[in-house]
Structure formats: structure tokens, C-alpha cells
Coordinates of C-alpha atoms in Angstrom, one line a residue:
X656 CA 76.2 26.6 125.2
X657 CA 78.0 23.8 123.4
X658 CA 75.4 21.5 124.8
X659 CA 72.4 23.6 122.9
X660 CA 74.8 23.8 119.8
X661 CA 75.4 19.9 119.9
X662 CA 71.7 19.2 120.2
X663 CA 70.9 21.5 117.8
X664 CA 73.5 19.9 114.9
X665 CA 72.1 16.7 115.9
X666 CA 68.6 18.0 115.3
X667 CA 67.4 16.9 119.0
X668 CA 65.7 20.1 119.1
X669 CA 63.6 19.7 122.1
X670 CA 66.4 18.9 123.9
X671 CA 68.0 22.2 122.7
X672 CA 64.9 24.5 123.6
X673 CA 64.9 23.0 127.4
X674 CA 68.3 23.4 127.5
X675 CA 68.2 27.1 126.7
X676 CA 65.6 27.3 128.9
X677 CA 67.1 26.4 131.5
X678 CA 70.2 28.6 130.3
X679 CA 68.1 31.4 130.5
X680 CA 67.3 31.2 133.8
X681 CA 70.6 31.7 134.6
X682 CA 71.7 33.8 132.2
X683 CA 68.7 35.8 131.1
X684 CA 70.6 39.1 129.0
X685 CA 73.2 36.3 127.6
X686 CA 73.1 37.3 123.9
X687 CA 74.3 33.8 122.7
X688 CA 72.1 31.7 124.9
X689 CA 69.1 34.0 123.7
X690 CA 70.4 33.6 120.0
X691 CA 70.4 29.6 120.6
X692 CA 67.2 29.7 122.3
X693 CA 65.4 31.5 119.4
X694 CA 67.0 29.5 117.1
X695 CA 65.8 25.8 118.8
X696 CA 62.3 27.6 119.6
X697 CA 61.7 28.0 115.6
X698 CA 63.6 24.5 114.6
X699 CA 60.9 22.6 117.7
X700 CA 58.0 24.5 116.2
X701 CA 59.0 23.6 112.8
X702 CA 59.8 20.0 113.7
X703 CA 56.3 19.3 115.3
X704 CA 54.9 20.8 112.1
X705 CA 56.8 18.5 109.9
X706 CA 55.8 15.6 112.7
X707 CA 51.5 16.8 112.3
X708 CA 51.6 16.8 108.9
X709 CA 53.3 13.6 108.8
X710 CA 50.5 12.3 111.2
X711 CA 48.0 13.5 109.6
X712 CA 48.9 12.6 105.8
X713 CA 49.3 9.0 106.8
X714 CA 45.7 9.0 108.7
X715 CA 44.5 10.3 105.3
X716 CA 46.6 7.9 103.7
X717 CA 44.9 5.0 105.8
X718 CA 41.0 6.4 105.1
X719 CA 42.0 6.9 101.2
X720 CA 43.2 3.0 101.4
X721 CA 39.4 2.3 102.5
X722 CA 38.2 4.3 99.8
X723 CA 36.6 6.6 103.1
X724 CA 37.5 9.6 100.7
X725 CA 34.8 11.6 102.9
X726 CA 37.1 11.3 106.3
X727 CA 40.2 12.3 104.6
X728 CA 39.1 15.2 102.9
X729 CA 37.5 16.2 106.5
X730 CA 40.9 15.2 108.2
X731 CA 43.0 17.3 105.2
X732 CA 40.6 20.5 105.7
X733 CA 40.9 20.5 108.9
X734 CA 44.8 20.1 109.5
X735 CA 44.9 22.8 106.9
X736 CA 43.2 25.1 109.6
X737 CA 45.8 24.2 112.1
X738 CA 48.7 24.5 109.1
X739 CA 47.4 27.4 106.8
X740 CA 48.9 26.8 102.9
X741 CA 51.3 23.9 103.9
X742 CA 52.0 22.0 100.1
X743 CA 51.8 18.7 101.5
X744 CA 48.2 18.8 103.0
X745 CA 47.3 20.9 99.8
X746 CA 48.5 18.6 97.1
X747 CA 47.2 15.2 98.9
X748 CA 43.8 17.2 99.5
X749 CA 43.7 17.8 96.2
X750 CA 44.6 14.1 94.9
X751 CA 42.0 12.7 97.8
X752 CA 39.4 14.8 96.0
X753 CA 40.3 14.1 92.5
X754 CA 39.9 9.9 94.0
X755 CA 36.6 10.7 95.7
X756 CA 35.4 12.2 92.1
X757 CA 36.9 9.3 90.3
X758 CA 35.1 6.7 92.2
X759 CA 31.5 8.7 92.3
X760 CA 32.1 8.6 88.7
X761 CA 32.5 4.8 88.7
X762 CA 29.7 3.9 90.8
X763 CA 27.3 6.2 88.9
X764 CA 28.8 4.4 85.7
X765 CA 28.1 1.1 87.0
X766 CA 25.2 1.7 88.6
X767 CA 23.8 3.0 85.0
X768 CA 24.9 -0.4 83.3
X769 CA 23.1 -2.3 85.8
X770 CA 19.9 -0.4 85.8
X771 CA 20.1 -0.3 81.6
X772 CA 20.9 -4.4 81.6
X773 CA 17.2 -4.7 83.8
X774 CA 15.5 -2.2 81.4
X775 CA 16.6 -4.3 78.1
X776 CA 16.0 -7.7 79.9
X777 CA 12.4 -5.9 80.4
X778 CA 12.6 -4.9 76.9
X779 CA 12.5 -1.5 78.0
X780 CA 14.7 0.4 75.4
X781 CA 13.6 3.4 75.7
X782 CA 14.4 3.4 79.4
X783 CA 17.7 2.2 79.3
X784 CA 18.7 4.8 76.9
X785 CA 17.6 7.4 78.8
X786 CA 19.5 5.8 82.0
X787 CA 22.6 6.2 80.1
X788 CA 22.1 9.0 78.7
X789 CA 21.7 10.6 81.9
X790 CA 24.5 8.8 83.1
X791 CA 27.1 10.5 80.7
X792 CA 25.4 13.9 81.5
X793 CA 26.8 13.3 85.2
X794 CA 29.8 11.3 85.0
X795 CA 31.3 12.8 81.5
X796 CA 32.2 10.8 79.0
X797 CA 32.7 7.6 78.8
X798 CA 34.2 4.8 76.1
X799 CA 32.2 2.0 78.3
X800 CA 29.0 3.7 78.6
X801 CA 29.0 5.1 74.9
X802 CA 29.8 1.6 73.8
X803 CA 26.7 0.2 75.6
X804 CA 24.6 3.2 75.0
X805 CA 25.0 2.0 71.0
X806 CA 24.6 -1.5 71.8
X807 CA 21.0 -0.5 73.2
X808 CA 20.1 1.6 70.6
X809 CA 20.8 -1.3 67.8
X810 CA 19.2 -3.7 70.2
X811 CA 16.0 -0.9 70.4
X812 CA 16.3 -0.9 66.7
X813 CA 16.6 -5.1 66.1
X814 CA 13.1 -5.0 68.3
X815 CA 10.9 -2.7 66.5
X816 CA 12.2 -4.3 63.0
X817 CA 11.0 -7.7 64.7
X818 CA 7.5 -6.1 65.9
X819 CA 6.7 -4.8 62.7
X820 CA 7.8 -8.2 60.7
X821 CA 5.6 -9.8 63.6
X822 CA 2.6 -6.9 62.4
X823 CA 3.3 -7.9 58.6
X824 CA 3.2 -11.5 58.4
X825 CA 0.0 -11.1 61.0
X826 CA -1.4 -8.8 58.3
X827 CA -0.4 -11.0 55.4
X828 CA -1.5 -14.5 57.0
X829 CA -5.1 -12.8 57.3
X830 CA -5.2 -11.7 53.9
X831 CA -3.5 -15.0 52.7
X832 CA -6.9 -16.7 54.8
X833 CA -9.1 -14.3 53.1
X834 CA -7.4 -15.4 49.5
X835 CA -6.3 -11.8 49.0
X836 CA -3.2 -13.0 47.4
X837 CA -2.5 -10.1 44.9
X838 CA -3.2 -7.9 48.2
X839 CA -0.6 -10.2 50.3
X840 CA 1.9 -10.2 47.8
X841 CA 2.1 -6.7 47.4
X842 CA 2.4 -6.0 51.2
X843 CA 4.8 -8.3 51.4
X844 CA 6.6 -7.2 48.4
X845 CA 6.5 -3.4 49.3
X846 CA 7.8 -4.1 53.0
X847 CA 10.6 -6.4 52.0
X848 CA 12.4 -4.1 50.3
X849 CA 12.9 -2.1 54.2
X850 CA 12.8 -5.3 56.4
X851 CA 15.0 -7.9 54.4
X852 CA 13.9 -10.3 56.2
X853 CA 13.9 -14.1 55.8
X854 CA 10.8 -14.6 57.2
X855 CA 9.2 -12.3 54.9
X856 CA 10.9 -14.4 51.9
X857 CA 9.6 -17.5 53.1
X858 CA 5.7 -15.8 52.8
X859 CA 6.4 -14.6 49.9
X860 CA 7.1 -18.0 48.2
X861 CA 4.3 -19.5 49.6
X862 CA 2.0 -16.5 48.8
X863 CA 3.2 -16.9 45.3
X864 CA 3.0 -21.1 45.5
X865 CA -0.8 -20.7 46.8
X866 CA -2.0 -17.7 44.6
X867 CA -0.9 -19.9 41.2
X868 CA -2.5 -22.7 42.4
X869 CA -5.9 -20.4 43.0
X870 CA -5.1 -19.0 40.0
X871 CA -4.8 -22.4 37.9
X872 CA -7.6 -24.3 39.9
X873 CA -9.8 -20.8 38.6
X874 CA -8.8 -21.3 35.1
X875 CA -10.1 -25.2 35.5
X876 CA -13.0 -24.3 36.9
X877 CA -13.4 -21.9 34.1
X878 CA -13.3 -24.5 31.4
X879 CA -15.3 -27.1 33.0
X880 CA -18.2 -24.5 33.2
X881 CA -17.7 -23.2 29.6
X882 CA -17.9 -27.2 28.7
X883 CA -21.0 -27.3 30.7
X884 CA -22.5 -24.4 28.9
X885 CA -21.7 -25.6 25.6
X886 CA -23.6 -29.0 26.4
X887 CA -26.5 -26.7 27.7
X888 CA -26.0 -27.6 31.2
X889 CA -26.8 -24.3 31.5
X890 CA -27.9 -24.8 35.3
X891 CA -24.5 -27.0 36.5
X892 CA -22.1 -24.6 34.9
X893 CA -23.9 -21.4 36.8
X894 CA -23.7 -24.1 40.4
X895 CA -20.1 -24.8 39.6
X896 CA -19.1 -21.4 39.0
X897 CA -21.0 -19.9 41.9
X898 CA -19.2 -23.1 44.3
X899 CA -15.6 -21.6 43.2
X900 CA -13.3 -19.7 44.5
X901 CA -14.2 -16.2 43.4

């Protein structure tokens, strides 16, 4: 008996349960060998618990380091079939999922940015937005997406201010050709007021340079023709006028 108590203090408790075993071979109705023996049964069975949870928290430990979150979790549920409730396999089941769900969440995030970075290289705006946009539906919110999401939104917004300069000076190069310069100038006039931009200023100026010239090399033309007409060159005033610009 001191023998099983010894083990026992000294936690061998294997030791213990075959040593009361074998006690209770001998002495099978003893009430203190049976009281020892029930006693190093529960500490063995509690001890190998201890020892498979240990086991299998640090194989879950070792897949979690490989960021295998899928074979941990698998490994957790199923040692909490063998070990019903038991805290430690709860709470690192729980922090293994939580690290699973964190790292989905980063390579959907990432995955997003890439995709959106190809879509505005391609210029495609509209695309990239709706990438994102999708992405923050599925991952939650995020500083790093919503910061990029607004960054393609002004970059969408940049473009189709560029296009429609691009459309307006088109527009107003034809009708500067066609020597529609009151036309020109007000379409350039009207439009800069939204579009503030530089190249639209530059038009402008020479719109304005190339409709007073028009309007000056008309006046001349004008008073060489009246000249004509008061000399009765009846005939070269009507071929000058009909020559000039109109």
C-alpha cells in the first residue's frame, strides 16, 4: 500500500494502477487497496487526457504554423469527439477558425487589388470598381480596400474629364477649320467653366488670336471693296468681296 501511495504523491500514476492491480489480486475485498486503486484508475485516465490533448494541440499548433488552417480544424473537431467540451481543444478550435477567417479575408483582399490594378491598367474603371466593391461585400470592411476603391473612382473620374476635353477640343478644332469662331469660342467658353482645363485655355486664346485677325482682315477687305465701288470698279469690288472670307 505505501508503494501505490508513493507512486501516487509522485504522480507516476501508471505505476500506481499496476501496482493495485496487482494488489488486487491478492487482496481482492481490501477496502484500502480498492480505494488506491480507484483513485490511480481516475488520476491514469485523467493523465492520458491531459497527455491527448497535449498531443493533439501541438499537431494543431504545427498545421496552424503552415497556415494548413483546414487540417487543424479537422484535427480539433475530431479530438473533441474523443474529449467532449474539454476548454483547451475548444478555445484553440476557436482561435484556428477565427486565423482561417482572417487569412480567407486577406487573400480575397489581395486578390481584389490585383484584379482592380489589371482592370485600371486596362482602363477598365467600371470593372475595378465593381471588383472591389464586391470585395468588401465578402471580406467586411476594409481601410485598404476603401482607400483604393476611392483612388479608382477619382482615377474613373480624371478619365472621363480627359475624354470629354479630348471630344471638345475635337469639336472646336473642326469648327475652328470651318471659321466658326463665334461657335468655337462659345463651346469652349461654356465648357470651361466645368472642365478647367489648361488645354481648353490654350484654344481659347488662339480661337480668340485667329477670330480677330478674321475679323480685322474682313473689315480690310470691306474698305478696299467700298474704295473700289466708289471708283466704279463696280465689277473688282463684287470679285474681291465674293473671294473673302465670308
Amino acid at each position: 500500500l505505501a508503494a501505490i501511495q508513493e507512486a501516487l504523491n509522485r504522480e507516476r500514476f501508471e505505476d500506481a494502477l499496476g501496482q493495485a492491480e496487482s494488489a488486487l489480486k491478492e487482496f481482492p475485498n481490501h477496502s484500502q487497496v480498492l480505494k488506491l486503486h480507484t483513485q490511480a484508475s481516475r488520476q491514469t485516465e485523467a493523465q492520458n487526457r491531459r497527455r491527448y490533448v497535449e498531443e493533439q494541440l501541438q499537431a494543431a499548433h504545427s498545421f496552424l504554423e503552415k497556415n494548413q488552417y483546414s487540417s487543424a480544424i479537422v484535427l480539433l473537431e475530431r479530438a473533441l469527439e474523443t474529449i467532449p467540451q474539454d476548454a483547451r481543444l475548444t478555445s484553440y478550435l476557436k482561435t484556428v477558425r477565427e486565423a482561417h477567417e482572417t487569412a480567407q479575408g486577406e487573400n480575397l483582399r489581395q486578390e481584389a487589388i490585383r484584379e482592380a490594378n489589371e482592370q485600371v491598367a486596362s482602363k477598365d474603371f467600371a470593372g475595378a470598381i465593381n471588383t472591389l466593391e464586391r470585395a468588401l461585400g465578402r471580406a467586411g470592411q476594409s481601410p485598404e480596400l476603401i482607400e483604393i476603391l476611392q483612388f479608382v473612382r477619382e482615377q474613373e473620374a480624371e478619365h472621363q474629364r480627359q475624354e470629354r476635353i479630348h471630344s471638345l477640343l475635337s469639336r472646336a478644332q473642326t469648327l475652328l477649320g470651318e471659321e466658326e469662331y463665334a461657335e468655337a469660342y462659345d463651346l469652349l467658353e461654356r465648357s470651361q467653366t466645368e472642365l478647367q482645363a489648361n488645354e481648353v485655355d490654350e484654344l481659347l486664346n488662339t480661337v480668340r488670336s485667329q477670330w480677330e485677325r478674321f475679323e480685322r482682315q474682313r473689315g480690310e477687305t470691306l474698305d478696299r471693296a467700298r474704295q473700289l465701288m466708289q471708283g466704279n470698279e463696280t465689277r473688282k469690288a463684287v470679285a474681291l468681296l465674293d473671294a473673302s472670307p465670308k
